[in-house]
Tab-separated table of C-alpha atoms and ligand atoms in Angstrom:
chain	number	residue	atom	x	y	z
A	178	MET	CA	-12.364	13.849	23.434
A	179	ALA	CA	-11.711	10.971	20.995
A	180	LYS	CA	-11.475	12.119	17.382
A	181	ASN	CA	-14.241	10.869	15.050
A	182	ILE	CA	-12.955	8.786	12.143
A	183	ILE	CA	-15.383	7.764	9.390
A	184	VAL	CA	-14.691	4.173	8.266
A	185	THR	CA	-16.640	3.391	5.092
A	186	GLY	CA	-16.993	-0.378	4.637
A	187	GLY	CA	-16.081	-0.679	8.309
A	188	ALA	CA	-18.063	-3.910	8.743
A	189	GLY	CA	-15.943	-5.636	6.109
A	190	TYR	CA	-12.818	-7.751	6.511
A	191	ILE	CA	-10.084	-5.100	6.702
A	192	GLY	CA	-12.497	-2.407	7.882
A	193	SER	CA	-13.613	-4.303	10.990
A	194	HIS	CA	-10.034	-5.068	12.032
A	195	THR	CA	-9.169	-1.398	11.508
A	196	VAL	CA	-12.096	-0.371	13.742
A	197	VAL	CA	-10.571	-2.487	16.535
A	198	SER	CA	-7.150	-0.841	16.072
A	199	LEU	CA	-8.674	2.649	15.968
A	200	ILE	CA	-10.475	2.147	19.278
A	201	GLU	CA	-7.377	0.560	20.849
A	202	ASN	CA	-5.532	3.757	19.862
A	203	GLY	CA	-8.066	6.205	21.331
A	204	PHE	CA	-10.055	7.128	18.217
A	205	ASN	CA	-13.834	7.023	17.780
A	206	PRO	CA	-14.556	5.094	14.550
A	207	ILE	CA	-17.919	5.649	12.880
A	208	ILE	CA	-18.748	2.748	10.548
A	209	ILE	CA	-20.657	3.430	7.343
A	210	ASP	CA	-21.749	0.149	5.769
A	211	ASP	CA	-24.814	-1.192	3.938
A	212	PHE	CA	-23.765	-4.811	4.612
A	213	ARG	CA	-23.934	-5.696	0.930
A	214	ASN	CA	-20.462	-7.234	1.296
A	215	ALA	CA	-20.305	-7.799	5.063
A	216	ASN	CA	-21.876	-10.219	7.489
A	217	ARG	CA	-23.711	-8.969	10.571
A	218	ILE	CA	-21.922	-11.526	12.748
A	219	VAL	CA	-19.059	-8.990	12.637
A	220	VAL	CA	-21.146	-6.616	14.770
A	221	GLU	CA	-21.409	-9.202	17.566
A	222	GLY	CA	-17.700	-9.918	17.256
A	223	LEU	CA	-16.802	-6.236	17.511
A	224	LYS	CA	-19.082	-5.782	20.537
A	225	THR	CA	-17.288	-8.612	22.363
A	226	ILE	CA	-13.765	-7.559	21.419
A	227	LEU	CA	-14.384	-3.871	22.178
A	228	ASN	CA	-16.712	-4.369	25.131
A	229	GLN	CA	-18.819	-1.593	23.608
A	230	ASP	CA	-21.319	-1.193	20.772
A	231	PRO	CA	-19.550	0.001	17.624
A	232	LEU	CA	-21.249	3.045	16.064
A	233	ILE	CA	-22.656	1.753	12.758
A	234	LEU	CA	-24.617	3.901	10.294
A	235	GLU	CA	-26.266	1.703	7.672
A	236	GLY	CA	-26.124	3.351	4.296
A	237	ASP	CA	-24.616	3.436	0.819
A	238	VAL	CA	-21.477	5.509	0.170
A	239	CYS	CA	-22.993	6.287	-3.247
A	240	ASP	CA	-25.900	8.071	-1.517
A	241	ALA	CA	-24.756	11.718	-1.484
A	242	VAL	CA	-27.546	12.952	0.805
A	243	PHE	CA	-26.876	10.209	3.371
A	244	LEU	CA	-23.127	10.782	3.305
A	245	SER	CA	-23.494	14.544	3.644
A	246	SER	CA	-25.778	14.139	6.652
A	247	VAL	CA	-23.199	11.875	8.351
A	248	PHE	CA	-20.299	14.281	7.707
A	249	GLU	CA	-22.458	17.188	8.895
A	250	LYS	CA	-23.448	15.479	12.138
A	251	TYR	CA	-20.129	13.860	13.151
A	252	GLU	CA	-17.600	16.375	11.733
A	253	PRO	CA	-14.944	13.626	11.358
A	254	GLU	CA	-11.221	14.360	11.691
A	255	ALA	CA	-10.495	11.854	8.915
A	256	VAL	CA	-12.097	9.401	6.504
A	257	ILE	CA	-10.813	5.883	5.779
A	258	HIS	CA	-12.469	4.597	2.608
A	259	PHE	CA	-12.741	0.796	2.330
A	260	ALA	CA	-16.233	0.464	0.823
A	261	ALA	CA	-15.703	-1.161	-2.594
A	262	TYR	CA	-16.135	-4.497	-4.348
A	263	LYS	CA	-12.877	-6.440	-4.495
A	264	ALA	CA	-13.254	-9.789	-6.265
A	265	VAL	CA	-11.010	-9.863	-9.324
A	266	GLY	CA	-12.900	-12.634	-11.140
A	267	GLU	CA	-16.347	-11.142	-10.426
A	268	SER	CA	-15.166	-7.781	-11.754
A	269	VAL	CA	-14.403	-9.370	-15.133
A	270	ALA	CA	-17.929	-10.812	-15.305
A	271	GLU	CA	-19.650	-7.652	-13.981
A	272	PRO	CA	-17.488	-4.604	-14.846
A	273	LEU	CA	-20.314	-2.038	-14.616
A	274	LYS	CA	-21.156	-3.169	-11.069
A	275	TYR	CA	-17.522	-2.463	-10.126
A	276	TYR	CA	-17.193	0.891	-11.900
A	277	GLN	CA	-20.603	2.054	-10.667
A	278	ASN	CA	-19.916	1.245	-7.026
A	279	ASN	CA	-16.173	1.674	-6.607
A	280	ILE	CA	-15.714	4.847	-8.669
A	281	ASN	CA	-18.983	6.597	-7.738
A	282	GLY	CA	-18.468	5.737	-4.083
A	283	LEU	CA	-14.988	7.263	-4.090
A	284	MET	CA	-16.149	10.405	-5.884
A	285	ASN	CA	-19.038	10.821	-3.467
A	286	VAL	CA	-16.721	10.566	-0.479
A	287	LEU	CA	-14.284	13.095	-1.973
A	288	ASN	CA	-17.093	15.504	-2.900
A	289	ASN	CA	-18.465	15.417	0.601
A	290	MET	CA	-15.045	15.844	2.187
A	291	LEU	CA	-14.620	19.059	0.201
A	292	LYS	CA	-18.167	20.168	0.999
A	293	HIS	CA	-17.640	19.638	4.721
A	294	ASN	CA	-14.018	20.810	4.832
A	295	ILE	CA	-12.622	17.416	5.922
A	296	LYS	CA	-8.941	17.263	4.963
A	297	ASN	CA	-7.591	13.859	6.074
A	298	PHE	CA	-8.202	10.874	3.789
A	299	VAL	CA	-6.862	7.307	3.692
A	300	PHE	CA	-7.688	5.347	0.541
A	301	SER	CA	-7.748	1.546	0.427
A	302	SER	CA	-5.601	0.946	-2.619
A	303	SER	CA	-3.857	-2.212	-3.750
A	304	CYS	CA	-0.626	-3.620	-5.163
A	305	THR	CA	-2.794	-4.481	-8.150
A	306	VAL	CA	-1.987	-0.981	-9.454
A	307	TYR	CA	1.521	-2.266	-10.283
A	308	GLY	CA	0.194	-5.022	-12.555
A	309	GLU	CA	3.046	-7.403	-13.438
A	310	PRO	CA	6.216	-5.534	-12.416
A	311	ASP	CA	8.471	-5.084	-15.459
A	312	GLY	CA	11.725	-5.467	-13.591
A	313	ALA	CA	12.329	-6.161	-9.921
A	314	LYS	CA	9.586	-8.152	-8.228
A	315	GLU	CA	10.179	-6.168	-5.059
A	316	VAL	CA	8.199	-3.012	-5.829
A	317	THR	CA	8.711	0.424	-4.330
A	318	GLU	CA	6.135	3.224	-4.500
A	319	GLU	CA	8.128	4.589	-7.446
A	320	THR	CA	7.788	1.370	-9.445
A	321	ALA	CA	5.907	2.141	-12.666
A	322	LYS	CA	2.173	1.442	-12.436
A	323	ASN	CA	1.395	-0.955	-15.266
A	324	LEU	CA	-2.130	-1.269	-16.513
A	325	PRO	CA	-4.141	-3.593	-14.266
A	326	SER	CA	-5.478	-6.918	-15.524
A	327	SER	CA	-9.076	-6.620	-14.278
A	328	PRO	CA	-11.877	-4.038	-13.881
A	329	TYR	CA	-11.329	-4.375	-10.113
A	330	GLY	CA	-7.691	-3.402	-10.618
A	331	TYR	CA	-8.758	-0.496	-12.833
A	332	THR	CA	-11.029	0.872	-10.095
A	333	LYS	CA	-7.976	1.111	-7.831
A	334	TRP	CA	-5.747	2.434	-10.619
A	335	MET	CA	-8.354	5.041	-11.684
A	336	GLY	CA	-9.162	5.715	-8.027
A	337	GLU	CA	-5.582	6.836	-7.432
A	338	GLN	CA	-5.742	9.015	-10.568
A	339	ILE	CA	-8.988	10.663	-9.406
A	340	ILE	CA	-7.415	11.287	-6.000
A	341	GLU	CA	-4.304	12.825	-7.566
A	342	ASP	CA	-6.383	15.182	-9.718
A	343	VAL	CA	-8.590	16.191	-6.777
A	344	PHE	CA	-5.472	16.791	-4.668
A	345	ASN	CA	-3.879	18.968	-7.385
A	346	ALA	CA	-7.040	21.073	-7.435
A	347	ASN	CA	-7.245	21.164	-3.619
A	348	PRO	CA	-3.641	20.996	-2.307
A	349	PHE	CA	-4.740	21.602	1.278
A	350	LEU	CA	-5.989	17.995	1.372
A	351	LYS	CA	-3.886	15.429	3.245
A	352	ILE	CA	-4.159	12.037	1.558
A	353	ILE	CA	-2.478	8.641	1.833
A	354	ASN	CA	-3.103	5.800	-0.634
A	355	LEU	CA	-2.292	2.580	1.218
A	356	ARG	CA	-1.325	-0.045	-1.377
A	357	TYR	CA	-2.132	-3.363	0.301
A	358	PHE	CA	-0.444	-6.532	-0.780
A	359	ASN	CA	-2.287	-9.746	0.160
A	360	PRO	CA	-4.310	-9.425	3.378
A	361	VAL	CA	-4.633	-12.734	5.287
A	362	GLY	CA	-5.539	-14.054	8.722
A	363	ALA	CA	-8.005	-12.918	11.386
A	364	HIS	CA	-8.149	-11.306	14.818
A	365	LYS	CA	-6.586	-13.580	17.450
A	366	SER	CA	-9.953	-13.796	19.270
A	367	ALA	CA	-11.504	-15.541	16.213
A	368	LEU	CA	-14.476	-13.194	16.716
A	369	ILE	CA	-13.938	-11.312	13.425
A	370	GLY	CA	-12.334	-12.455	10.196
A	371	GLU	CA	-12.794	-12.827	6.467
A	372	PHE	CA	-16.268	-13.735	5.142
A	373	PRO	CA	-15.873	-14.841	1.528
A	374	ILE	CA	-19.294	-14.711	-0.097
A	375	GLY	CA	-19.722	-17.945	-2.082
A	376	LYS	CA	-16.643	-19.826	-3.268
A	377	PRO	CA	-13.504	-17.989	-2.099
A	378	ASN	CA	-11.359	-16.348	-4.783
A	379	ASN	CA	-8.373	-15.829	-2.532
A	380	LEU	CA	-5.859	-18.485	-1.540
A	381	LEU	CA	-5.929	-18.705	2.257
A	382	PRO	CA	-9.722	-18.756	2.674
A	383	PHE	CA	-9.793	-21.537	0.069
A	384	VAL	CA	-7.128	-23.426	2.027
A	385	THR	CA	-9.031	-23.156	5.311
A	386	GLN	CA	-12.388	-24.024	3.713
A	387	THR	CA	-10.826	-27.108	2.113
A	388	ALA	CA	-9.270	-28.087	5.447
A	389	VAL	CA	-12.603	-27.755	7.256
A	390	GLY	CA	-14.462	-29.678	4.542
A	391	LYS	CA	-16.423	-26.824	2.968
A	392	GLN	CA	-14.475	-27.276	-0.295
A	393	GLU	CA	-13.535	-30.618	-1.820
A	394	MET	CA	-10.086	-29.808	-3.099
A	395	LEU	CA	-7.701	-26.861	-3.288
A	396	THR	CA	-6.281	-26.346	-6.770
A	397	VAL	CA	-2.937	-24.619	-7.074
A	398	PHE	CA	-3.208	-22.513	-10.216
A	399	GLY	CA	0.004	-23.400	-12.018
A	400	ASN	CA	3.336	-24.925	-10.974
A	401	ASP	CA	5.356	-24.043	-14.050
A	402	TYR	CA	6.106	-20.411	-13.237
A	403	PRO	CA	9.700	-19.117	-13.234
A	404	THR	CA	9.901	-19.213	-9.411
A	405	PRO	CA	11.892	-21.516	-7.068
A	406	ASP	CA	9.020	-24.003	-6.604
A	407	GLY	CA	7.079	-23.117	-9.770
A	408	THR	CA	4.155	-21.453	-7.959
A	409	CYS	CA	3.301	-17.738	-7.799
A	410	ILE	CA	4.812	-15.497	-5.142
A	411	ARG	CA	2.950	-12.818	-3.149
A	412	ASP	CA	3.455	-10.662	-0.073
A	413	TYR	CA	0.923	-11.971	2.448
A	414	ILE	CA	0.291	-9.537	5.279
A	415	HIS	CA	-1.616	-10.249	8.500
A	416	VAL	CA	-4.841	-8.247	8.528
A	417	CYS	CA	-4.076	-6.987	12.074
A	418	ASP	CA	-0.754	-5.521	10.904
A	419	LEU	CA	-2.641	-3.999	7.990
A	420	ALA	CA	-5.229	-2.530	10.390
A	421	ASN	CA	-2.482	-0.933	12.479
A	422	ALA	CA	-1.035	0.665	9.346
A	423	HIS	CA	-4.310	2.596	8.949
A	424	VAL	CA	-4.023	4.005	12.463
A	425	LYS	CA	-0.437	5.063	11.768
A	426	ALA	CA	-1.598	6.704	8.537
A	427	VAL	CA	-4.368	8.650	10.314
A	428	ASP	CA	-1.904	9.751	13.010
A	429	TYR	CA	0.505	10.939	10.316
A	430	LEU	CA	-2.158	12.924	8.463
A	431	ILE	CA	-3.503	14.578	11.607
A	432	SER	CA	-0.012	15.522	12.775
A	433	ASN	CA	0.811	17.226	9.478
A	434	GLN	CA	-0.305	20.832	8.979
A	435	ASN	CA	0.358	21.071	5.268
A	436	GLY	CA	-1.358	19.347	2.375
A	437	LEU	CA	0.166	16.061	1.206
A	438	LEU	CA	-0.417	13.096	-1.076
A	439	GLU	CA	1.568	9.912	-0.420
A	440	ASN	CA	1.398	6.398	-1.911
A	441	ILE	CA	2.589	3.822	0.620
A	442	ASN	CA	3.130	0.065	0.196
A	443	ILE	CA	1.765	-1.999	3.064
A	444	GLY	CA	3.373	-5.434	2.971
A	445	THR	CA	5.885	-7.518	4.904
A	446	GLY	CA	8.667	-6.980	2.356
A	447	LYS	CA	8.904	-10.762	1.894
A	448	GLY	CA	7.625	-12.968	-0.932
A	449	THR	CA	5.927	-16.287	-0.155
A	450	SER	CA	4.891	-18.890	-2.724
A	451	VAL	CA	1.546	-20.682	-2.916
A	452	LYS	CA	3.330	-23.931	-2.050
A	453	GLU	CA	4.951	-22.317	1.006
A	454	ILE	CA	1.544	-21.108	2.230
A	455	ILE	CA	0.235	-24.689	1.970
A	456	GLN	CA	3.311	-26.125	3.702
A	457	THR	CA	3.099	-23.552	6.514
A	458	PHE	CA	-0.621	-24.215	6.977
A	459	VAL	CA	-0.114	-27.997	7.239
A	460	LYS	CA	2.861	-27.562	9.598
A	461	GLU	CA	1.059	-25.091	11.888
A	462	THR	CA	-2.310	-26.863	12.024
A	463	GLY	CA	-1.405	-30.526	11.564
A	464	VAL	CA	-4.369	-30.775	9.180
A	465	VAL	CA	-4.128	-32.988	6.075
A	466	LEU	CA	-4.998	-30.775	3.116
A	467	ASN	CA	-6.555	-32.040	-0.114
A	468	TRP	CA	-4.768	-30.207	-2.895
A	469	GLN	CA	-3.661	-30.668	-6.498
A	470	TYR	CA	-1.902	-28.706	-9.216
A	471	GLY	CA	-4.101	-27.251	-11.953
A	472	PRO	CA	-3.734	-24.889	-14.902
A	473	ARG	CA	-2.605	-21.293	-14.489
A	474	ARG	CA	-5.304	-18.690	-13.640
A	475	MET	CA	-5.776	-15.910	-16.208
A	476	GLY	CA	-4.410	-12.567	-15.086
A	477	ASP	CA	-2.221	-13.892	-12.274
A	478	VAL	CA	0.950	-11.925	-11.637
A	479	ILE	CA	3.944	-14.273	-11.390
A	480	GLU	CA	5.735	-12.627	-8.482
A	481	ILE	CA	5.302	-9.388	-6.545
A	482	TYR	CA	6.175	-8.283	-3.036
A	483	ALA	CA	6.595	-4.968	-1.263
A	484	ASN	CA	9.573	-2.824	-0.538
A	485	ALA	CA	8.025	-1.571	2.710
A	486	LYS	CA	10.753	0.882	3.766
A	487	LYS	CA	8.653	3.997	3.144
A	488	ALA	CA	5.923	2.832	5.556
A	489	GLU	CA	8.580	2.363	8.225
A	490	GLN	CA	10.326	5.678	7.570
A	491	LEU	CA	7.227	7.844	7.133
A	492	LEU	CA	4.643	6.160	9.383
A	493	GLY	CA	6.863	4.302	11.828
A	494	TRP	CA	4.996	1.129	10.813
A	495	LYS	CA	6.273	-2.324	9.966
A	496	ALA	CA	4.687	-5.757	9.867
A	497	GLU	CA	5.172	-7.695	13.094
A	498	LEU	CA	3.109	-10.855	12.568
A	499	THR	CA	4.291	-13.832	10.524
A	500	ILE	CA	2.795	-16.125	7.890
A	501	ALA	CA	2.581	-18.787	10.622
A	502	ASP	CA	0.558	-16.376	12.798
A	503	ALA	CA	-1.728	-15.635	9.848
A	504	VAL	CA	-2.453	-19.256	8.930
A	505	ARG	CA	-3.051	-20.168	12.594
A	506	ASP	CA	-5.447	-17.235	13.059
A	507	ALA	CA	-7.208	-17.942	9.760
A	508	TRP	CA	-7.656	-21.582	10.766
A	509	LYS	CA	-9.031	-20.652	14.212
A	510	TRP	CA	-11.524	-18.324	12.511
A	511	GLU	CA	-12.597	-21.064	10.056
A	512	LEU	CA	-13.159	-23.469	12.951
A	513	LYS	CA	-15.205	-20.807	14.725
A	514	LEU	CA	-17.356	-20.309	11.613
A	515	ALA	CA	-17.880	-24.094	11.529
A	516	ASN	CA	-18.835	-24.006	15.247
A	517	GLN	CA	-15.971	-26.345	15.954
A	518	ILE	CA	-14.518	-24.125	18.696
B	424	WQD	C1	-2.824	-15.540	-4.611
B	424	WQD	C2	-2.118	-16.707	-5.304
B	424	WQD	C3	-3.306	-17.601	-7.173
B	424	WQD	C4	-6.674	-19.347	-5.037
B	424	WQD	C5	-6.046	-10.446	-5.279
B	424	WQD	C6	-6.220	-9.000	-5.692
B	424	WQD	C7	-5.575	-8.102	-4.657
B	424	WQD	C8	-6.205	-8.387	-3.346
B	424	WQD	C9	-5.969	-9.864	-2.979
B	424	WQD	C10	-8.185	-7.287	-2.573
B	424	WQD	C11	-2.211	-16.632	-6.812
B	424	WQD	C12	-3.159	-18.645	-6.070
B	424	WQD	C13	-5.502	-18.661	-5.309
B	424	WQD	C14	-6.743	-20.737	-5.281
B	424	WQD	C15	-4.474	-20.709	-6.032
B	424	WQD	N1	-7.604	-8.095	-3.420
B	424	WQD	N2	-4.420	-19.356	-5.794
B	424	WQD	N3	-5.631	-21.381	-5.760
B	424	WQD	O1	-4.789	-12.660	-6.952
B	424	WQD	O2	-2.685	-12.179	-5.569
B	424	WQD	O3	-4.675	-10.739	-5.278
B	424	WQD	O4	-6.576	-10.663	-3.998
B	424	WQD	O5	-7.723	-6.703	-1.644
B	424	WQD	O6	-5.783	-6.754	-5.014
B	424	WQD	O7	-5.550	-8.791	-6.923
B	424	WQD	O8	-4.727	-13.078	-4.456
B	424	WQD	O9	-5.327	-14.992	-3.038
B	424	WQD	O10	-6.501	-14.728	-5.278
B	424	WQD	O11	-4.123	-15.441	-5.198
B	424	WQD	O12	-3.484	-21.308	-6.481
B	424	WQD	O13	-7.790	-21.411	-5.050
B	424	WQD	O14	-2.780	-17.926	-4.920
B	424	WQD	O15	-3.130	-18.210	-8.446
B	424	WQD	O16	-0.998	-17.114	-7.358
B	424	WQD	P1	-4.166	-12.201	-5.672
B	424	WQD	P2	-5.264	-14.587	-4.458
C-alpha cells in the first residue's frame, strides 16, 4: 500500500514537480492547496503526466480545523510543507501578509503533526537563510546564518528556528530542512512549470518572458560586482532535481527510527552568473534576447552557491540536470504557455 504523503502547496511550482517524483517513486501524495499562488492548469498537466487524477484537497494551511481533518482522515507517513509566499520584493511591501501566512501556516502544520502523531517532516527552506556569506561563497550547512535581507527571508530564517525549538521539545520528530538554492526550469513534458503571477521577480522566467515577447526588455541588475563578469552568481538547480531531493528526504526520514533534525543544502555545487544564464539561454534556444545592464537591485547577494556534499552523503542525492537542460525546459514551458507549441 503506497504511503500517504501530505504536500502542502502541492499545486505550486516546486510542489507540483515533487508530486510527480513522489508518484514515480511509489508514494501517494495528497495535495493541500488553496490555489492562491497556483494556477489550475497545473491540475490538467499533472493528470496527463501521471495518467491519474492527483488527490487535491482545497484548503488553507492556516485553517487548523481543515488541516486536522485531513491528517485525521489520511494518517500521512510524512508532511512536505511548501505552502508559503516567496516573492522577496513583495515581502518588503507587504510584510504582515508574509508573516501571517508563512509563520502561521508552519505553526499550524507542526501543531497538527504533534496532535496526530505524525513524525516525518520536510520543510521548504532556502539559501536565503545564509544572507550574504561572510567568507567563502560556497556555503556548507555549517556556514553561519546571517540575518536575511527581506521579510520573506525572515520567514524562512524564523521558520527554521521554530522548527528547532519544536524539535528540542519533541525529539522523537524526524525533520529535514531542505535549503534550496535557485530553482529553475520545468518538467520535460512542458505540462507543468513556473507560473509567475504578474511581472516575474526571478531571472529565468524574466528571460523566457522577454524572449517570447511578454516583457519588453530584460534588465541585468548590476555589472559592477566583484565577480569574473561583474554580474551576480547563484546556484541554479533544475526543479526536477529539486523534486527528487524531496523524495530522497522522505525516504531517509521514514527509514530512520530515531528522532533527527538535519539542515541540507540542495544545489548543484556550482555558481553561475547572470550573464552566463543569458549566454546559455541564447546558445541553447537560438533566440535573440533583448537585454541591457541596469542598476544593482537592493538586497541582492553578490555570490552564493552550495556545497552539496551532505545531500549526497546523507540522502544519496545529487543534481543530474544542467543549466542547459534548465533553460531549454524553461523555454519549452514558456512556448507552451504562449500556445506556440
Ligand atoms: C537571481 C539573480 C538578480 C531578475 C530569490 C530568493 C530565493 C529563491 C529564489 C524562492 C540576481 C538577477 C533577476 C531580473 C536580474 N526564492 N536578476 N534581472 O534573488 O537569487 O533568490 O529567488 O524560492 O530564496 O531569495 O533570485 O532570480 O530573483 O535573482 O538581473 O530581471 O538574477 O539581480 O543577481 P534570488 P532571482
